[in-house]
Coordinates of C-alpha atoms in Angstrom, one line a residue:
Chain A
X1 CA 1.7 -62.8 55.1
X2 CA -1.0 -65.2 54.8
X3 CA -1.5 -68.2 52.7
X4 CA -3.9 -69.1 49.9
X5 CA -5.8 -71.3 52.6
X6 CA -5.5 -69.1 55.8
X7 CA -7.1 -66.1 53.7
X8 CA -9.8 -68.3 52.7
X9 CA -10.9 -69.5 56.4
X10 CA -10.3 -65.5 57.0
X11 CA -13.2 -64.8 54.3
X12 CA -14.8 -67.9 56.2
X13 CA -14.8 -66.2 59.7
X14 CA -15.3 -62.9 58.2
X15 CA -18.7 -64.3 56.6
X16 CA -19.9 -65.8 59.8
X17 CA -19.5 -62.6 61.9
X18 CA -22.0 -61.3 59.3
X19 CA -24.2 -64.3 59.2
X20 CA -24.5 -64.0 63.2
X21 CA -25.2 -60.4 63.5
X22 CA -27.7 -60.7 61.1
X23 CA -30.5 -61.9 63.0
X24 CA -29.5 -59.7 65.6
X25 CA -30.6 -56.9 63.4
X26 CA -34.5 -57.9 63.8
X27 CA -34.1 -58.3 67.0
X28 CA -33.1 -55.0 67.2
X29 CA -36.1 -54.0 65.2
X30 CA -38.4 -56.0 67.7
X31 CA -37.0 -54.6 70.7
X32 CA -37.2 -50.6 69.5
X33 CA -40.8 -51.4 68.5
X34 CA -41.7 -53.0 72.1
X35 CA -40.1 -50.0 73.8
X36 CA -42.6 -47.3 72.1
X37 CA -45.4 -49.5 72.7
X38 CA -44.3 -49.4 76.7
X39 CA -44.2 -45.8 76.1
X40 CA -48.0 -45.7 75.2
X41 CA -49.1 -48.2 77.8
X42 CA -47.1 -46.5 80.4
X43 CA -48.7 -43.2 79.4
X44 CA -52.1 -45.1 79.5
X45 CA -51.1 -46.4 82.8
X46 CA -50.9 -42.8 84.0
X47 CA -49.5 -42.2 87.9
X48 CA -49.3 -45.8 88.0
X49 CA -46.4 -46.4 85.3
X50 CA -44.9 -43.4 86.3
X51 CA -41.3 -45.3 87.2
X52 CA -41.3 -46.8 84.1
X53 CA -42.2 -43.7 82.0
X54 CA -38.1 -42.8 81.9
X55 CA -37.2 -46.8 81.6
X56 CA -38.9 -46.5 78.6
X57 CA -36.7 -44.1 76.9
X58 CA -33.4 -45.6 78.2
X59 CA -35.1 -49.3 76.4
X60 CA -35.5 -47.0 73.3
X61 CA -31.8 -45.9 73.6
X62 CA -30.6 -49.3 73.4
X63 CA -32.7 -50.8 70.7
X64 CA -31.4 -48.1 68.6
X65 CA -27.4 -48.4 70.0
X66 CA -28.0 -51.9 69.0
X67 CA -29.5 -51.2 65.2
X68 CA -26.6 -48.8 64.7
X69 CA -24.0 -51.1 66.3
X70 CA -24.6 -54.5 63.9
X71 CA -24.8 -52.1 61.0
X72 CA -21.3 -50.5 61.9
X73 CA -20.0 -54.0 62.9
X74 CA -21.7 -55.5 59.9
X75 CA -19.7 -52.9 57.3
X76 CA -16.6 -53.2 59.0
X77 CA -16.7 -57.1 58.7
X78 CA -17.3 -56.2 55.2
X79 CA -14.7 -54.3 55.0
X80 CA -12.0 -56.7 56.3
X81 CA -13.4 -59.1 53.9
X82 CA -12.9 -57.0 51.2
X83 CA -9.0 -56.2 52.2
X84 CA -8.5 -59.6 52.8
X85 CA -9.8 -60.4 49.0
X86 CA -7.1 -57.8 47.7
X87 CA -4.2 -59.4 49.8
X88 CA -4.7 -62.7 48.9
X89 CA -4.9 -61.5 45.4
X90 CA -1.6 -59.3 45.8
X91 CA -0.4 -62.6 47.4
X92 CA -1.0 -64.5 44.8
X93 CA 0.6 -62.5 42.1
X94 CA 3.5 -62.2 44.6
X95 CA 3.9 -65.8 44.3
X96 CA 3.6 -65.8 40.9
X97 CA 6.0 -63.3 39.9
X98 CA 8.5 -65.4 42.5
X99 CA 7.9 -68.5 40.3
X100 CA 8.9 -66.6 37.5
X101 CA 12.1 -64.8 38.7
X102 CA 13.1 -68.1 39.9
X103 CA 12.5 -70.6 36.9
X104 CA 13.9 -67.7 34.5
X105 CA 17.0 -66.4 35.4
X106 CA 18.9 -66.3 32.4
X107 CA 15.7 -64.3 30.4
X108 CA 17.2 -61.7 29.0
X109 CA 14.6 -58.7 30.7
X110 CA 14.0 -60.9 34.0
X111 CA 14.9 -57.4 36.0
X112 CA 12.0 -55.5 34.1
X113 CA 9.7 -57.6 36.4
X114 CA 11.5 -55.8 39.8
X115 CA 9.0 -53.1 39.5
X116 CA 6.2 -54.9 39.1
X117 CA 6.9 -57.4 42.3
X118 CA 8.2 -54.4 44.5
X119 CA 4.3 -52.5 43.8
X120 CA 2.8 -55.8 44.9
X121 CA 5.2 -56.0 48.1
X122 CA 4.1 -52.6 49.1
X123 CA 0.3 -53.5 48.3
X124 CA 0.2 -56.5 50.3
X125 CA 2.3 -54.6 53.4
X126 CA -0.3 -51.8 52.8
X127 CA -3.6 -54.5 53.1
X128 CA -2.1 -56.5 56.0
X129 CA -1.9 -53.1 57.9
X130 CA -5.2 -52.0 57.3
X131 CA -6.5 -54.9 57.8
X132 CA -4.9 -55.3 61.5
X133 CA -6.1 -52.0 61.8
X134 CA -9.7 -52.5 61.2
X135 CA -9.7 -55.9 63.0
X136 CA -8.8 -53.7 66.1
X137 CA -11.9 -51.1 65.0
X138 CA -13.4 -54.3 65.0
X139 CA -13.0 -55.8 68.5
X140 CA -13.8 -52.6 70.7
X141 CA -17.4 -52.3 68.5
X142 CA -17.8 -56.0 69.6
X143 CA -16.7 -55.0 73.3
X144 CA -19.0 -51.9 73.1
X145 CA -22.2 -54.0 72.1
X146 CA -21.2 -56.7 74.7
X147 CA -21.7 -53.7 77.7
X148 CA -24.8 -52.0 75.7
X149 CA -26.1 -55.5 76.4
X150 CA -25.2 -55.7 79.8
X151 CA -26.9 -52.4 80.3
X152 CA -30.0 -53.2 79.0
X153 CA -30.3 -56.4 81.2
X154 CA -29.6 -54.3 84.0
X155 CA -32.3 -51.9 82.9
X156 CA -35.0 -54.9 82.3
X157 CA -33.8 -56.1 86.4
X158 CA -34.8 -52.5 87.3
X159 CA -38.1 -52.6 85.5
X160 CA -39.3 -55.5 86.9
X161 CA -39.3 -54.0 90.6
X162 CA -40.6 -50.6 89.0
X163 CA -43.6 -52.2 87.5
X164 CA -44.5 -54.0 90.9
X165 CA -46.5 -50.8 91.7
X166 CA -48.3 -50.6 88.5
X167 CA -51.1 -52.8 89.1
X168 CA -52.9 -53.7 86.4
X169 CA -50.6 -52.3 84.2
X170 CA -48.0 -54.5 85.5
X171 CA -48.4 -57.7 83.1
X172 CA -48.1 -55.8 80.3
X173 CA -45.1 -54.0 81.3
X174 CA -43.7 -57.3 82.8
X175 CA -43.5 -58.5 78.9
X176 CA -41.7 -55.5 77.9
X177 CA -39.3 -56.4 79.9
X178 CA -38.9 -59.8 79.4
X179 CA -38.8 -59.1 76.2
X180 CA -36.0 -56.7 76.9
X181 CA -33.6 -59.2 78.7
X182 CA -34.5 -61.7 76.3
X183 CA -33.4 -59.8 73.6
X184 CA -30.4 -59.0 75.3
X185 CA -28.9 -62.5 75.9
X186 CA -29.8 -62.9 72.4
X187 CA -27.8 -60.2 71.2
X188 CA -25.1 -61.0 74.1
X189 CA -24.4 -64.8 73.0
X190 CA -23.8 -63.4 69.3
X191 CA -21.6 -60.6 69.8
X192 CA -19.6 -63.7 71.9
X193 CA -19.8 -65.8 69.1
X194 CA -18.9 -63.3 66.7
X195 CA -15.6 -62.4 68.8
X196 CA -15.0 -66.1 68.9
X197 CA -14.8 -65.8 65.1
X198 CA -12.7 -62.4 65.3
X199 CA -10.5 -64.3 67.9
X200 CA -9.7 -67.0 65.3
X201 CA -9.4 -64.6 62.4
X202 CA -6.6 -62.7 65.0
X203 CA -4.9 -66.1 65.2
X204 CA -4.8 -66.6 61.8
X205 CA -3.7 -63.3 60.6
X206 CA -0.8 -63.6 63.7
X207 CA 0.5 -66.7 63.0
X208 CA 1.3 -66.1 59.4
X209 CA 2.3 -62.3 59.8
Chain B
X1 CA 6.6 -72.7 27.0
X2 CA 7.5 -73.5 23.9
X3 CA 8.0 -69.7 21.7
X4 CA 8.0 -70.0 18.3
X5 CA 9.0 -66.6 16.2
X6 CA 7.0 -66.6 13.2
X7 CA 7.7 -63.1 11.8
X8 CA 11.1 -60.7 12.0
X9 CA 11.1 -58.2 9.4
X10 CA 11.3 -55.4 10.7
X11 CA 9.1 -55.9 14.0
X12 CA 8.2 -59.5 15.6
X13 CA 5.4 -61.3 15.7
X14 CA 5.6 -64.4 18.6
X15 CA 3.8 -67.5 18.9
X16 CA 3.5 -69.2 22.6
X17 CA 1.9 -72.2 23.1
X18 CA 2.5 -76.0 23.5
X19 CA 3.2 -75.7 27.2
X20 CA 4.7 -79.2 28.6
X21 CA 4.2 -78.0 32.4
X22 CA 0.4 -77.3 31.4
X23 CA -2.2 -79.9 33.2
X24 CA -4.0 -82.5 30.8
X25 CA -7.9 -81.0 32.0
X26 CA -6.8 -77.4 30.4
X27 CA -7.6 -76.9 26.9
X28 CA -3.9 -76.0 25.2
X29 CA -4.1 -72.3 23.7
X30 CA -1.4 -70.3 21.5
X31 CA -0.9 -67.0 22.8
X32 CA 0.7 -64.4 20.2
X33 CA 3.1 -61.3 21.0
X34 CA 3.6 -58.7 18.6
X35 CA 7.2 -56.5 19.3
X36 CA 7.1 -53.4 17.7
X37 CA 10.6 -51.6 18.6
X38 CA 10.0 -49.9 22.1
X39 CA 6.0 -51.5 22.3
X40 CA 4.5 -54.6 22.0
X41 CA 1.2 -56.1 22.0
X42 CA 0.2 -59.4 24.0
X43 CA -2.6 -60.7 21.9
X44 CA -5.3 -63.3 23.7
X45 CA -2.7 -63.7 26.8
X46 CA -4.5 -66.8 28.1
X47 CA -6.1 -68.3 31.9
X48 CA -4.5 -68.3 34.9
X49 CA -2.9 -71.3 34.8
X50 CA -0.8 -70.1 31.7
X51 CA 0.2 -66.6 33.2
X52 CA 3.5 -67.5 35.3
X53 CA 5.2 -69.7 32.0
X54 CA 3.2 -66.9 29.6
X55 CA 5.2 -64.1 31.6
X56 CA 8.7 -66.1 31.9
X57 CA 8.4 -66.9 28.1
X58 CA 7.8 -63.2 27.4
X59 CA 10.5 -61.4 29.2
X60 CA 13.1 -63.9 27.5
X61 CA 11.6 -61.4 24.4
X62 CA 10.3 -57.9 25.7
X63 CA 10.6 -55.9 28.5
X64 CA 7.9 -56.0 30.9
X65 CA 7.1 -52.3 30.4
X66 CA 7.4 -52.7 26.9
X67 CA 3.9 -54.3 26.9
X68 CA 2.0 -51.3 26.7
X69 CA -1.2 -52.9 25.0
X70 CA -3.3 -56.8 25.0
X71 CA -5.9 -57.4 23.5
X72 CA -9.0 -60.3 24.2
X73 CA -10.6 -61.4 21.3
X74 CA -13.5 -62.1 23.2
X75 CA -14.2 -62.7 26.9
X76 CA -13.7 -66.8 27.9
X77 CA -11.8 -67.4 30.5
X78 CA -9.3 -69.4 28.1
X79 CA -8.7 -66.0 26.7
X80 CA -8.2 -63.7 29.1
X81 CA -8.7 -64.9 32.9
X82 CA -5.3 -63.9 33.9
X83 CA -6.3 -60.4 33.7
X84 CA -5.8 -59.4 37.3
X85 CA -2.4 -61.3 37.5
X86 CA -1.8 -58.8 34.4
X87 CA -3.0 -55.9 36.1
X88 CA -0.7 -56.2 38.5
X89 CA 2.0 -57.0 36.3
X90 CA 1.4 -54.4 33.7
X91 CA -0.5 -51.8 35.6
X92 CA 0.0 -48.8 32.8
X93 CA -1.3 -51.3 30.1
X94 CA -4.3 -51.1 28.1
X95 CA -6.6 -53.6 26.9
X96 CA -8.7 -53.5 23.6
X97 CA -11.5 -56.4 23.5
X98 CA -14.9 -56.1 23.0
X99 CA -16.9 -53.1 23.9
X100 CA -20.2 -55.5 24.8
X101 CA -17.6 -57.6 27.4
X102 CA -16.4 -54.5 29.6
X103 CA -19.1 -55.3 32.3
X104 CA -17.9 -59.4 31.9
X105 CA -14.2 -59.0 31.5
X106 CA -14.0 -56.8 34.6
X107 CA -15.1 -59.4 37.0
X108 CA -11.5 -61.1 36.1
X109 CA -9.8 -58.0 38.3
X110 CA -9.1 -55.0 36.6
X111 CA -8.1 -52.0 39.0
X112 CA -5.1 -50.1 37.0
X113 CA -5.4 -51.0 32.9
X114 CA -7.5 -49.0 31.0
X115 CA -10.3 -51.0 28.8
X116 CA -10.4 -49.8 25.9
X117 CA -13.7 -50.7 24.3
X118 CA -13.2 -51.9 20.8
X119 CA -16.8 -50.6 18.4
X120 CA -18.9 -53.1 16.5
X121 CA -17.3 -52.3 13.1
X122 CA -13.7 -52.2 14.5
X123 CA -11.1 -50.0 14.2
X124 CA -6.9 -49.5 14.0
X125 CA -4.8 -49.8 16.4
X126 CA -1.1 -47.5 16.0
X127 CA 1.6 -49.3 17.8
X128 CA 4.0 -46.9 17.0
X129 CA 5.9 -48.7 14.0
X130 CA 2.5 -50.5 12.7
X131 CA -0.9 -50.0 12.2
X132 CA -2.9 -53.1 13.3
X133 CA -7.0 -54.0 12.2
X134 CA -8.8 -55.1 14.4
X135 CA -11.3 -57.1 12.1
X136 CA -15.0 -58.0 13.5
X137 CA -15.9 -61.5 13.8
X138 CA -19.1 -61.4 15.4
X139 CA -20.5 -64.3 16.5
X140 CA -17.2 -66.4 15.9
X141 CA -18.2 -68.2 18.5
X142 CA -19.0 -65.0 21.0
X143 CA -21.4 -62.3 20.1
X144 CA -18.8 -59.3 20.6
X145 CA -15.1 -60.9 18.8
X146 CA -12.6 -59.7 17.1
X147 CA -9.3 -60.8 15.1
X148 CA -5.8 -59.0 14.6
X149 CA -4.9 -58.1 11.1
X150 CA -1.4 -57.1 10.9
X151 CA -1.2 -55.8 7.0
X152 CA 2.9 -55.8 6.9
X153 CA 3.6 -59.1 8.1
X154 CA -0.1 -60.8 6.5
X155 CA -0.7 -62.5 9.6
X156 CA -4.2 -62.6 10.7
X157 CA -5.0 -63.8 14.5
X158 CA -8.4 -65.5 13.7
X159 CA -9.3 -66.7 17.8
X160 CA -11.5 -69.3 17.6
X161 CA -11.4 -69.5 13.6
X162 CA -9.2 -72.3 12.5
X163 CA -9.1 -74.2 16.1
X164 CA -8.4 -77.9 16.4
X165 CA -8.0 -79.7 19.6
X166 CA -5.2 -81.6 19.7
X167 CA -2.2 -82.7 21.7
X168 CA 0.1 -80.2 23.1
X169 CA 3.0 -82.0 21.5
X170 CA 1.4 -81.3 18.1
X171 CA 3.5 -78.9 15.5
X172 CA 3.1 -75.8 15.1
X173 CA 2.0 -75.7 11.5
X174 CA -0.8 -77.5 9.7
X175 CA 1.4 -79.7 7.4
X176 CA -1.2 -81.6 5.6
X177 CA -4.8 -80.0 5.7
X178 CA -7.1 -83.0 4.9
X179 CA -5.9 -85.4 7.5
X180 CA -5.9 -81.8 9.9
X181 CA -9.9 -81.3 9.2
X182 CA -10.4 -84.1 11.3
X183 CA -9.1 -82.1 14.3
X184 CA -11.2 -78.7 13.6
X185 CA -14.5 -80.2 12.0
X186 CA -16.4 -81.2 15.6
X187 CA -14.8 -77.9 17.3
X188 CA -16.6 -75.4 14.5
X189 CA -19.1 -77.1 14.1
X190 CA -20.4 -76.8 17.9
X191 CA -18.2 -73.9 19.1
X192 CA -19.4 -71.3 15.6
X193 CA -23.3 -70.8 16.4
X194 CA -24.3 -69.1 12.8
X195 CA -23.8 -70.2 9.4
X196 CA -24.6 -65.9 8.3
X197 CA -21.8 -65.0 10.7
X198 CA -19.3 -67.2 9.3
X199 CA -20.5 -66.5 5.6
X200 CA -20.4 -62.8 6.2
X201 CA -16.6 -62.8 8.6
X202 CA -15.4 -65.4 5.1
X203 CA -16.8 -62.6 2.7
X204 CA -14.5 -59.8 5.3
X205 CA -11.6 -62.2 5.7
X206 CA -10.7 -63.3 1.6
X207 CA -10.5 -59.2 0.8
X208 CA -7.1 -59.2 3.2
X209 CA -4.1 -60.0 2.0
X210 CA -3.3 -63.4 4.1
X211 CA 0.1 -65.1 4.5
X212 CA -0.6 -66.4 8.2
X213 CA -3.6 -67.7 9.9
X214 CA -3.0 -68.2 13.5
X215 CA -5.6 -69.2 15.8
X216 CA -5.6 -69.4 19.5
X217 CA -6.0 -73.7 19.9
X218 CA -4.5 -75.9 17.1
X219 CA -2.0 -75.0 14.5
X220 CA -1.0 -71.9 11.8
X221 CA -2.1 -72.0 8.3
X222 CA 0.4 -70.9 6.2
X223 CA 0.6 -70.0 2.4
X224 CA -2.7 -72.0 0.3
X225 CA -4.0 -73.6 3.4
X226 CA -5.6 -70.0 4.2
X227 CA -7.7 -70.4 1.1
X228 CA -8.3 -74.2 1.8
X229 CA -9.6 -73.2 5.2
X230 CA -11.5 -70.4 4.1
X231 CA -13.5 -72.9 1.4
X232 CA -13.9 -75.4 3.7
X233 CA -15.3 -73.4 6.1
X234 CA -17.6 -72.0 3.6
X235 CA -18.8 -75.2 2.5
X236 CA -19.0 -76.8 6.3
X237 CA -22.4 -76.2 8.2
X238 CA -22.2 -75.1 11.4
X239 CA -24.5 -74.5 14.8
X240 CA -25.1 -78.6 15.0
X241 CA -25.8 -78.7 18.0
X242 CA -29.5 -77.9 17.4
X243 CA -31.3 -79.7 15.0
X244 CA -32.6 -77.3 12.1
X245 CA -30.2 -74.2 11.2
X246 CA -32.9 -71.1 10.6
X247 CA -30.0 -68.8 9.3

């Protein structure tokens, strides 16, 4: 189980997966917003945005994968937070009750206390589990944004060479998709810092297991 | 811990306090146990720092499960911070304190005892062989407080009422009262913020029938030096730390 300490750089690494995603969030916002505005240009643009007509809804799709992504990720890193809270609270009772047992031995009701300590065993067995179960939760949504990411760079490539044919449509729709890719390494280099955080939170929770 | 048994006729009332392993920056607090045949009551049970000796004291005494009720006078952490070490300890307890400090006292960790809200006027408390009082002492210093009044034994658990700060090696009884108001005078006058609260809690407190007056810092008064206290009290003005006292 872990320490006083390693919990609290847990909490610590928990917190900054939170802190990252949360400008991801507008980002989000900013890139679902850009996407219906390509929808109404691209319908202005008539016959000559029709390749980007469909892009459109597929930059829509991933704006809103994203939004509904950090909030998942976000309330899951919550969530371990929380479980980590209760073990190191278990944890310190546990050690606690230890100190007791151990510096009174001869009290006459010292056994009356078994009960007590064997809930508090179970409790902290029961968090460490959920928690490794949730970190796991936790990774794949990470993984899952990474490819959503990838995607939608792939999708602002394609758009590029769509919107060659629009004419003089084509600056307009050149920005969406900037934007696009732009938000997209954005996203991209937090998810990579926020499994960087996961990674250490891993470490921690194996090397004291 | 040092455990001093200050009643035992019948049912037992404990006194814990004076801990040597207890760091010089923590204020030194008495905690008091009541044993009541198969129940007992843990009365103020103290911070965190107390709650491994408070615990090893107690089982030398009472069966953990035997604690089936605590009480917090009011909600400082010096009272009662060790509530979720307790919680997990004694998860079937309940805890009687202050109705207005539910909302406060929760933020200590509270997911298994039961709080049980004590009302503005207070009320009794059965444990099984006795009937205890809790006895309101509002504003004494907090604005939701309470004392124990155990009517067989005449002990009343006054809290803050009576504290001195003073060495942990200090005795356990005040032995000469005059030289002992040197050690209480500062403390009420700063910590007690109303001179009507105290008047009116005095007026409550001479009606009981009082052989012990244990407070949670400092020593017991025992026997006359109730009454001295309670006159001195009377007389001593209180809330200094402003200048001009509109009670």
């Amino acid at each position: 189980m872990a320490n006083m300490a390693q919990n609290e750089d847990k909490l610590v690494a928990l917190a900054s997966i939170a802190a990252e995603l949360h400008s991801v969030m507008n980002v989000a916002y900013g890139v679902s917003l850009a996407a219906k505005n390509a929808k109404v240009i691209s319908a202005q643009a008539g016959d000559k945005g029709l390749g980007f007509q469909p892009i459109t809804d597929f930059i829509d799709e991933i704006s809103q994968l994203a939004i509904e992504g950090v909030s998942t990720i976000n309330e899951n890193a919550l969530r371990l937070s929380k479980i980590a809270v209760h073990e190191q609270r278990s944890y310190d009772a546990y050690k606690r009750f230890t100190s007791v047992i151990k510096k009174n031995e001869d009290a006459a009701y010292i056994k009356s206390l078994n009960p007590s300590m064997d809930r508090v065993e179970t409790h902290m067995i029961k968090s460490f589990k959920e928690f490794r179960n949730s970190m796991k939760d936790l990774f794949v949504q990470l993984e899952e944004m990474d490819k959503h990411m990838l995607s939608a760079r792939a999708i602002a490539s394609v758009s590029r060479v769509v919107t060659s044919n629009a004419q003089e449509f084509r600056a307009k729709l050149d920005v969406v998709a900037d934007n696009l890719d732009n938000a997209a390494v954005f996203i991209k280099d937090k998810v990579s810092d926020s499994y960087e955080h996961l990674d250490r939170v891993k470490t921690l929770t194996r090397e004291h297991a | 811990m040092k455990v001093t048994k200050i009643f035992d006729k019948g049912h037992q009332w404990f006194m814990f306090g004076r801990d040597p392993e207890k760091a010089d920056s923590i204020i030194d607090t008495n905690q008091y146990m009541i044993v009541a045949g198969e129940r007992a009551l843990l009365m103020d049970p103290g911070g965190i720092e107390v709650f491994a000796p408070m615990l090893g004291a107690i089982l030398h005494h009472a069966k953990a499960d035997q604690i089936t009720d605590l009480f917090a006078s009011h909600q400082d952490p010096d009272i009662i911070s060790s509530l979720g070490l307790w919680d997990q300890a004694l998860p079937e307890a309940r805890l009687h304190a202050p109705w207005i400090w539910e909302g406060f006292i929760r933020h200590f960790g509270m997911n298994n005892i039961e709080y049980v809200g004590i009302p503005d006027e207070g009320n009794t408390l059965n444990l099984g062989l006795i009937n205890l009082e809790f006895i309101p002492a509002h504003y004494l210093h907090a604005s939701g407080n309470y004392h124990v009044y155990d009517p067989v034994a005449k002990i009343l658990m006054s809290g803050d009422v009576g504290a001195a700060l003073e060495s942990p090696e200090g005795p356990i009884y005040v032995d000469d009262f005059d030289e002992h108001v040197t050690r209480m005078k500062m403390f009420h006058q700063r910590w007690m913020p109303s001179n009507r609260a105290k008047n009116d809690w005095i007026s409550r407190v001479r009606k009981l029938d009082i052989e012990q007056m244990a407070p949670q810092h400092g020593r017991i008064f025992k026997g006359d030096d109730v009454k001295r206290f309670l006159d001195w009290f009377e007389e001593l003005e209180v809330g200094t730390a402003i200048g001009n006292d509109d009670d």
